[in-house]
Coordinates of N, CA and C in Angstrom, one line a residue:
S7 N 11.8 -28.8 6.0 CA 11.9 -28.1 4.7 C 10.9 -28.5 3.7
G8 N 10.9 -28.0 2.6 CA 10.0 -28.3 1.5 C 9.9 -27.2 0.5
G9 N 9.0 -27.2 -0.3 CA 9.0 -26.2 -1.3 C 7.7 -26.2 -2.2
V10 N 7.8 -25.4 -3.3 CA 6.7 -25.2 -4.2 C 7.3 -25.3 -5.6
I11 N 6.7 -26.1 -6.5 CA 7.1 -26.1 -7.9 C 5.9 -25.8 -8.7
T12 N 6.0 -24.8 -9.6 CA 4.9 -24.5 -10.5 C 5.3 -24.6 -11.9
E13 N 4.5 -25.3 -12.7 CA 4.8 -25.5 -14.1 C 3.5 -25.4 -14.9
T14 N 3.6 -25.3 -16.2 CA 2.4 -25.2 -17.0 C 2.4 -26.5 -17.9
L15 N 1.3 -27.3 -17.8 CA 1.2 -28.5 -18.5 C 0.0 -28.4 -19.4
A16 N 0.2 -28.5 -20.7 CA -0.9 -28.4 -21.7 C -1.7 -27.1 -21.5
G17 N -0.9 -26.0 -21.2 CA -1.5 -24.7 -21.0 C -2.2 -24.5 -19.7
I18 N -2.1 -25.4 -18.8 CA -2.8 -25.3 -17.5 C -1.7 -25.2 -16.4
P19 N -1.8 -24.2 -15.5 CA -0.9 -24.1 -14.4 C -1.1 -25.1 -13.4
V20 N 0.0 -25.7 -12.9 CA 0.0 -26.8 -11.9 C 1.0 -26.4 -10.8
T21 N 0.6 -26.5 -9.6 CA 1.5 -26.2 -8.5 C 1.6 -27.4 -7.6
V22 N 2.8 -27.9 -7.3 CA 3.0 -29.0 -6.3 C 3.6 -28.4 -5.0
L23 N 2.9 -28.7 -3.9 CA 3.3 -28.3 -2.6 C 4.0 -29.5 -2.0
F24 N 5.1 -29.3 -1.4 CA 5.9 -30.4 -0.9 C 6.4 -30.1 0.5
N25 N 6.3 -31.0 1.4 CA 6.8 -30.9 2.8 C 7.7 -32.1 3.0
A26 N 9.0 -31.8 3.1 CA 10.1 -32.8 3.2 C 10.0 -33.5 4.6
D27 N 9.5 -32.7 5.6 CA 9.5 -33.3 7.0 C 8.6 -34.5 7.0
T28 N 7.5 -34.5 6.3 CA 6.5 -35.6 6.3 C 6.6 -36.4 5.0
V29 N 7.5 -36.0 4.1 CA 7.6 -36.6 2.7 C 6.2 -36.6 2.1
S30 N 5.6 -35.5 2.1 CA 4.2 -35.4 1.5 C 4.2 -34.3 0.4
A31 N 3.4 -34.6 -0.6 CA 3.3 -33.6 -1.7 C 1.8 -33.7 -2.2
F32 N 1.4 -32.5 -2.7 CA 0.0 -32.4 -3.2 C 0.0 -31.5 -4.4
A33 N -0.7 -31.9 -5.5 CA -0.8 -31.1 -6.7 C -2.1 -30.3 -6.7
V34 N -2.0 -29.0 -7.0 CA -3.2 -28.2 -7.0 C -3.2 -27.3 -8.2
S35 N -4.3 -26.7 -8.6 CA -4.4 -25.6 -9.5 C -4.2 -24.3 -8.7
P36 N -3.3 -23.4 -9.1 CA -3.1 -22.2 -8.3 C -4.2 -21.1 -8.7
V37 N -5.2 -21.5 -9.3 CA -6.2 -20.5 -9.8 C -7.4 -20.5 -8.9
V38 N -7.7 -19.4 -8.3 CA -8.9 -19.2 -7.4 C -9.7 -18.0 -7.9
D39 N -11.0 -18.1 -8.1 CA -11.8 -17.1 -8.6 C -11.3 -16.4 -9.8
G40 N -10.7 -17.2 -10.7 CA -10.2 -16.7 -12.0 C -8.8 -16.0 -11.9
K41 N -8.2 -16.0 -10.7 CA -6.9 -15.3 -10.6 C -5.9 -16.4 -10.3
T42 N -4.7 -16.3 -11.0 CA -3.6 -17.3 -10.8 C -2.8 -16.7 -9.7
L43 N -2.6 -17.5 -8.6 CA -1.8 -17.2 -7.5 C -0.3 -17.7 -7.6
T44 N 0.6 -17.0 -7.0 CA 2.0 -17.4 -7.0 C 2.3 -17.9 -5.6
L45 N 2.4 -19.2 -5.4 CA 2.6 -19.8 -4.1 C 4.1 -19.9 -3.8
E46 N 4.5 -19.8 -2.5 CA 5.8 -20.0 -2.0 C 5.8 -20.6 -0.7
A47 N 6.9 -21.3 -0.3 CA 7.0 -22.0 0.9 C 7.8 -21.1 1.9
K48 N 7.4 -21.1 3.2 CA 8.0 -20.4 4.2 C 8.1 -21.2 5.5
T49 N 8.9 -20.9 6.4 CA 8.9 -21.5 7.7 C 8.5 -20.5 8.7
E50 N 7.5 -20.8 9.5 CA 7.0 -19.9 10.5 C 6.9 -20.8 11.8
N51 N 7.6 -20.3 12.8 CA 7.7 -21.0 14.1 C 8.1 -22.5 14.0
G52 N 9.0 -22.7 13.1 CA 9.5 -24.1 12.8 C 8.6 -25.0 12.0
T53 N 7.6 -24.4 11.5 CA 6.6 -25.2 10.7 C 6.6 -24.7 9.2
R54 N 6.6 -25.6 8.3 CA 6.5 -25.3 6.9 C 5.1 -24.8 6.5
V55 N 5.0 -23.6 5.9 CA 3.7 -23.1 5.5 C 3.8 -22.6 4.1
F56 N 2.7 -22.5 3.4 CA 2.6 -22.0 2.0 C 1.8 -20.8 2.0
T57 N 2.3 -19.7 1.3 CA 1.5 -18.5 1.2 C 1.5 -18.1 -0.3
D58 N 0.6 -17.2 -0.6 CA 0.6 -16.7 -2.0 C 1.0 -15.2 -1.9
K59 N 1.8 -14.8 -3.0 CA 2.3 -13.5 -3.0 C 1.2 -12.4 -3.3
E60 N 0.1 -12.8 -3.9 CA -0.9 -11.8 -4.3 C -1.7 -11.4 -3.1
T61 N -2.1 -12.3 -2.2 CA -3.0 -12.0 -1.1 C -2.4 -12.2 0.3
G62 N -1.3 -12.9 0.4 CA -0.7 -13.2 1.6 C -1.4 -14.3 2.4
T63 N -2.4 -15.0 1.8 CA -3.1 -16.1 2.4 C -2.2 -17.2 2.7
R64 N -2.4 -17.8 3.9 CA -1.6 -19.0 4.3 C -2.4 -20.3 3.9
W65 N -1.8 -21.2 3.1 CA -2.5 -22.4 2.6 C -1.9 -23.6 3.3
N66 N -2.6 -24.6 3.6 CA -2.0 -25.9 4.1 C -1.6 -26.7 2.9
L67 N -1.0 -27.9 3.2 CA -0.5 -28.8 2.2 C -1.5 -29.3 1.2
L68 N -2.8 -29.3 1.6 CA -3.9 -29.8 0.8 C -4.5 -28.6 0.0
G69 N -3.9 -27.4 0.1 CA -4.4 -26.3 -0.7 C -5.7 -25.6 -0.1
V70 N -5.9 -25.7 1.2 CA -7.0 -25.1 1.8 C -6.5 -23.8 2.5
G71 N -7.2 -22.7 2.3 CA -6.8 -21.4 2.9 C -7.1 -21.5 4.4
E72 N -6.0 -21.2 5.2 CA -6.2 -21.3 6.7 C -6.2 -20.0 7.3
E73 N -5.6 -19.0 6.7 CA -5.5 -17.7 7.3 C -5.3 -16.6 6.2
G74 N -6.0 -15.5 6.3 CA -5.9 -14.4 5.3 C -7.2 -14.3 4.5
P75 N -7.1 -13.4 3.4 CA -8.3 -13.1 2.6 C -8.9 -14.3 2.0
Q76 N -8.2 -15.4 1.7 CA -8.7 -16.5 1.0 C -9.1 -17.7 2.0
K77 N -9.1 -17.4 3.3 CA -9.4 -18.4 4.3 C -10.7 -19.1 3.9
G78 N -10.7 -20.5 4.0 CA -11.8 -21.3 3.7 C -11.9 -21.7 2.2
K79 N -11.2 -21.0 1.4 CA -11.2 -21.4 -0.1 C -10.3 -22.6 -0.3
R80 N -10.5 -23.2 -1.4 CA -9.6 -24.4 -1.7 C -9.0 -24.2 -3.1
L81 N -7.7 -24.5 -3.2 CA -7.1 -24.6 -4.5 C -7.5 -25.9 -5.1
P82 N -8.1 -25.9 -6.3 CA -8.6 -27.1 -6.9 C -7.5 -28.2 -7.0
P83 N -7.8 -29.4 -6.4 CA -6.8 -30.5 -6.5 C -6.6 -31.0 -7.9
I84 N -5.4 -31.5 -8.2 CA -5.1 -32.1 -9.5 C -4.8 -33.6 -9.2
N85 N -5.4 -34.5 -9.9 CA -5.2 -35.9 -9.7 C -3.7 -36.2 -9.8
S86 N -3.1 -36.7 -8.7 CA -1.7 -37.0 -8.7 C -1.4 -38.1 -7.7
H87 N -0.1 -38.6 -7.8 CA 0.3 -39.7 -6.9 C 1.7 -39.6 -6.5
L88 N 2.0 -39.6 -5.2 CA 3.4 -39.6 -4.8 C 3.9 -41.0 -4.5
S89 N 5.0 -41.5 -5.0 CA 5.5 -42.8 -4.8 C 7.0 -42.9 -4.7
Q90 N 7.5 -43.9 -4.1 CA 8.9 -44.1 -4.1 C 9.2 -45.5 -4.7
W91 N 10.3 -45.5 -5.5 CA 10.7 -46.8 -6.2 C 12.1 -47.2 -5.6
Y92 N 12.2 -48.5 -5.4 CA 13.5 -49.0 -4.9 C 14.0 -50.1 -5.9
G93 N 15.3 -50.1 -6.2 CA 15.8 -51.1 -7.1 C 16.9 -51.9 -6.5

């Protein structure tokens, strides 16, 4: 499982792609070629994938287009860090 969270910070859209199976997350800008994409998480053949509603492109966790009209393009990464704290 996993998902997508999109927020606007200081007027800039930020999307976090999350895969619970690998406990991995990556923050990207959902803007490609001046167009803001709406990303969503889906499960295909038992694997978590991310697609955008506008073009149907399949993106990997690092924001690289793997299949569809945006194949080979990259969602610009946003400097971020995933950590766990124990008390």
